[in-house]
Each structure stands twice: as C-alpha cells, then as structure tokens.
XYZ file of C-alpha atoms in Angstrom:
239
model
C 139.173 29.462 -55.687
C 135.459 28.719 -56.297
C 133.304 31.535 -57.608
C 130.845 33.275 -55.314
C 127.355 31.819 -55.496
C 124.190 33.687 -56.357
C 121.469 33.629 -53.727
C 117.705 33.534 -54.002
C 115.566 35.867 -51.899
C 111.858 35.690 -51.198
C 111.048 39.275 -50.234
C 107.672 38.677 -48.636
C 104.987 40.981 -47.322
C 105.235 39.567 -43.802
C 108.353 37.399 -43.842
C 111.420 37.017 -46.026
C 114.034 34.323 -46.489
C 117.269 33.657 -48.336
C 118.501 30.444 -49.926
C 121.334 29.031 -51.990
C 121.519 26.070 -54.375
C 124.208 23.627 -53.306
C 124.839 19.898 -53.542
C 121.856 19.455 -55.813
C 119.288 21.095 -53.554
C 118.213 24.438 -52.108
C 119.345 25.327 -48.595
C 117.292 27.970 -46.786
C 119.774 29.776 -44.541
C 118.901 30.353 -40.894
C 119.262 33.847 -39.445
C 120.912 34.808 -36.145
C 117.791 33.701 -34.283
C 118.012 30.237 -35.813
C 114.911 30.856 -37.933
C 114.490 30.134 -41.632
C 112.408 33.288 -42.113
C 112.930 36.888 -41.019
C 109.981 39.232 -40.389
C 109.809 41.886 -43.140
C 109.861 44.641 -40.548
C 112.176 47.658 -40.172
C 112.326 49.935 -37.132
C 113.761 53.419 -36.693
C 115.108 54.029 -33.198
C 117.964 56.137 -31.815
C 119.723 56.401 -35.158
C 119.517 52.648 -35.757
C 117.443 50.597 -38.209
C 116.802 47.184 -36.644
C 115.295 44.541 -38.914
C 113.094 41.535 -38.251
C 112.564 40.275 -34.713
C 114.694 43.096 -33.289
C 112.393 45.669 -34.906
C 109.202 43.931 -33.754
C 110.476 43.834 -30.168
C 110.681 47.641 -30.169
C 107.173 48.182 -31.533
C 105.790 48.938 -28.052
C 108.107 51.956 -27.786
C 106.649 53.749 -30.792
C 104.443 51.762 -33.213
C 104.550 54.514 -35.848
C 108.317 53.993 -36.152
C 108.047 50.301 -37.015
C 107.346 49.701 -40.709
C 105.849 46.483 -42.060
C 103.891 45.403 -45.165
C 106.136 47.750 -47.154
C 105.725 45.462 -50.153
C 102.188 46.818 -50.517
C 103.613 50.314 -51.090
C 106.597 49.678 -53.323
C 106.292 51.073 -56.852
C 102.849 52.588 -56.237
C 101.604 56.155 -56.582
C 100.377 57.919 -53.451
C 96.970 58.562 -55.023
C 96.496 54.872 -55.894
C 93.142 53.817 -54.349
C 94.811 50.790 -52.769
C 97.361 53.047 -51.057
C 94.568 55.249 -49.770
C 92.954 52.142 -48.289
C 96.280 51.132 -46.694
C 96.505 54.551 -45.029
C 93.368 53.660 -43.070
C 94.713 50.312 -41.881
C 98.439 50.755 -41.246
C 99.651 52.371 -37.994
C 102.505 54.355 -39.533
C 102.350 57.546 -41.586
C 102.163 57.145 -45.363
C 103.053 60.284 -47.334
C 103.714 61.379 -50.900
C 107.264 61.783 -52.170
C 107.537 62.854 -55.806
C 104.024 61.483 -56.262
C 104.950 58.040 -54.962
C 103.950 56.382 -51.705
C 106.535 56.702 -48.925
C 106.579 56.600 -45.121
C 107.441 59.247 -42.551
C 109.010 58.355 -39.204
C 110.784 60.203 -36.440
C 114.475 59.465 -36.945
C 117.354 61.107 -35.137
C 114.969 63.546 -33.527
C 113.164 64.836 -36.609
C 110.527 63.740 -39.143
C 112.214 61.819 -41.953
C 110.747 60.348 -45.126
C 111.913 56.969 -46.399
C 110.905 55.389 -49.696
C 109.710 51.776 -49.871
C 112.880 51.019 -51.826
C 115.033 52.261 -48.943
C 113.093 50.185 -46.428
C 113.195 47.064 -48.599
C 116.934 47.629 -48.989
C 117.297 47.390 -45.190
C 115.607 43.982 -45.279
C 117.766 42.853 -48.201
C 120.963 43.940 -46.433
C 119.937 41.911 -43.383
C 119.267 38.834 -45.536
C 122.621 39.234 -47.273
C 124.340 39.344 -43.877
C 122.625 36.059 -43.079
C 123.885 34.570 -46.349
C 127.412 35.906 -45.885
C 127.688 34.244 -42.478
C 126.936 30.921 -44.149
C 128.743 31.192 -47.478
C 132.531 31.284 -47.969
C 132.438 34.304 -50.294
C 130.569 37.636 -50.114
C 127.283 37.743 -52.002
C 126.710 40.113 -54.921
C 124.339 38.326 -57.317
C 120.728 37.638 -56.432
C 117.453 36.345 -57.839
C 114.388 37.876 -56.164
C 110.843 36.537 -56.242
C 107.979 38.980 -56.719
C 104.172 38.728 -56.879
C 102.749 37.710 -60.246
C 100.647 40.886 -60.371
C 103.611 43.303 -60.049
C 103.651 45.833 -62.881
C 106.745 47.380 -64.484
C 106.935 50.146 -61.871
C 106.851 47.681 -58.978
C 109.403 45.437 -60.647
C 111.772 48.339 -61.268
C 111.325 49.557 -57.690
C 112.334 46.099 -56.446
C 115.468 46.224 -58.596
C 116.209 49.724 -57.272
C 115.895 48.428 -53.698
C 118.419 45.705 -54.494
C 120.806 48.272 -55.974
C 120.594 50.284 -52.745
C 121.609 47.070 -50.971
C 124.566 46.818 -53.393
C 123.180 43.712 -55.078
C 123.182 42.735 -58.736
C 119.772 41.360 -59.719
C 120.225 38.489 -62.145
C 116.490 38.027 -62.501
C 113.095 38.686 -60.978
C 110.863 35.590 -60.884
C 107.142 35.511 -60.205
C 106.503 33.766 -56.906
C 104.154 31.064 -58.278
C 106.657 30.336 -61.060
C 109.452 29.934 -58.518
C 107.270 27.540 -56.534
C 106.534 25.535 -59.682
C 110.228 25.341 -60.596
C 111.122 24.117 -57.112
C 108.358 21.516 -57.132
C 109.234 20.355 -60.622
C 112.920 19.991 -59.796
C 112.168 17.901 -56.723
C 109.288 15.801 -58.040
C 110.470 15.408 -61.664
C 107.154 16.541 -63.075
C 105.551 15.302 -66.272
C 104.381 17.397 -69.202
C 101.080 19.165 -68.660
C 99.266 22.287 -67.495
C 99.581 23.342 -63.851
C 97.728 25.842 -61.709
C 99.988 27.238 -58.983
C 98.727 29.548 -56.260
C 100.615 31.417 -53.556
C 98.564 32.610 -50.598
C 100.846 34.655 -48.354
C 100.561 37.008 -45.440
C 99.524 39.947 -47.570
C 99.050 38.843 -51.168
C 97.471 36.121 -53.281
C 98.938 35.071 -56.630
C 97.946 32.471 -59.186
C 99.640 31.327 -62.385
C 98.765 28.870 -65.140
C 101.983 27.152 -66.204
C 102.670 24.821 -69.125
C 105.339 22.183 -68.507
C 107.069 20.700 -71.536
C 110.266 18.622 -71.487
C 111.416 20.084 -68.189
C 110.750 23.694 -69.191
C 107.878 25.799 -67.933
C 106.008 28.599 -69.687
C 103.675 30.990 -67.889
C 100.419 31.079 -69.853
C 98.498 33.417 -67.544
C 98.937 35.125 -64.183
C 96.984 37.313 -61.808
C 96.906 38.324 -58.179
C 95.464 40.461 -55.429
C 97.667 42.744 -53.329
C 95.094 42.846 -50.549
C 94.206 39.207 -50.030
C 96.298 37.321 -47.496
C 96.595 36.227 -43.915
C 96.600 39.788 -42.595
C 93.361 40.554 -44.394
C 91.747 37.514 -42.788
C 92.991 38.710 -39.391
C 91.569 42.194 -39.957
C 88.167 40.785 -40.883
C 88.092 38.722 -37.695
C 89.197 41.669 -35.554
C 86.553 43.934 -37.070
C 83.774 41.348 -36.936
C-alpha cells in the first residue's frame, strides 16, 4: 500500500489553495465548486462555520459574522499599531484575548471570541477535505507557505492553527521562496541571483535568492502586511 502523500497549502489573505506533487508535477486540487482557489473566509451562522464561497454568500445576513483577512491578525498583539489600523477598516469586531488580537462574533446566540488560529484552522480543515476527496489516503502531513515578513510569533501561530486542524507541519516556506522553487523546477534555472516578489490580495513580499547547482539560498527578505489588492481597492473607494 503506498504511503499517504504530504500536501502543500497556500494559506492566503484573500484566497487559499491546496496542491500535491505527483507524476513529476504539482497538481492544484479543485474544491467542490470546481475552483482551484477557495476564499479565505469563515462565517458563523446557526451553529455552523461555513468556509469559502458558502461563507461569502451569507455575508448579507450579518457582515460582522463573516471573517476575512484573518492572516493580517494571526500572531499579532492587540495593541500592535497595524491591528489598530485594521480595526478601522474591517467590518467585524476585533478584540483582545490574552493580549493578542482575536475576533468576536455572535455564535449560537451569544457573543463568542475566536482566535485567528481557530479561524485559520477552519480554512485548513476545508482545504484538507478538498485534498482527501482527491487523494487515496487521508492527509496528515503538510507544508504551508507564509509571508516572508512573518516573525516567530506569526510562524508559531500558523503551526498552532495547523495543529488545531490535526495536521503535522513538515515545514513552513516563505511564499517568494516557494514561487522560486516552483519556477526553478519547471524552467531548470541556471546559477545566479534572483529577485522574487509576491503581490497578493493583502500582502507584498520580496526575496533575494541565490541559485547554485539546483539549490536556492535566501539572501534577504522583506514585506508589507498592508500592501495588496485590497489596499488598492480601498484607496479607489476612498478617493
């Protein structure tokens, strides 16, 4: 019996996806809606926690019960200036739990606080379900991509979210590094210095990577947690 495969997950600010390496290439697995990506959105309605499109479709019922951009909160202190700025822009309630940023929603008829790790775990569980429908064996091992700017607290919080989803994290990989590895595998890159940038829905990352004999070394990295497609949208709306 073949061993269960590890999966790769891109846990994005706006959208997430899951893939597996098979037959010499990466397959991005489609969800129940036939889409390669799932919105990184979790809703809280009538005792249920819908994820993705199903959560977005319920946003009109109670916007404050639909949580998105949770990646901006994970591993951050409530008094972080960036969190205080997010409080002004996000339609749901951000509160302090043990000094860390968390969200409060109405769930099962009463105010309930959920940590970013718990909300990210809901997204991860949904992605694992997608993978399990495709793969012959249940998934346990995972590699997760994270922004290059994530500090130790944010990295640990991501691992904690995976543990809540009953996953074993083999490794966290910076998103630009993952992109470079994928490109290098496909294009058979030559030795040299690369600049890789990742401009997403909510974040912007850049890495300087040295390629030598098929191996890559990250020489420098940086990023901005508040520079992405949503920030462009907000500027246009407020213009």
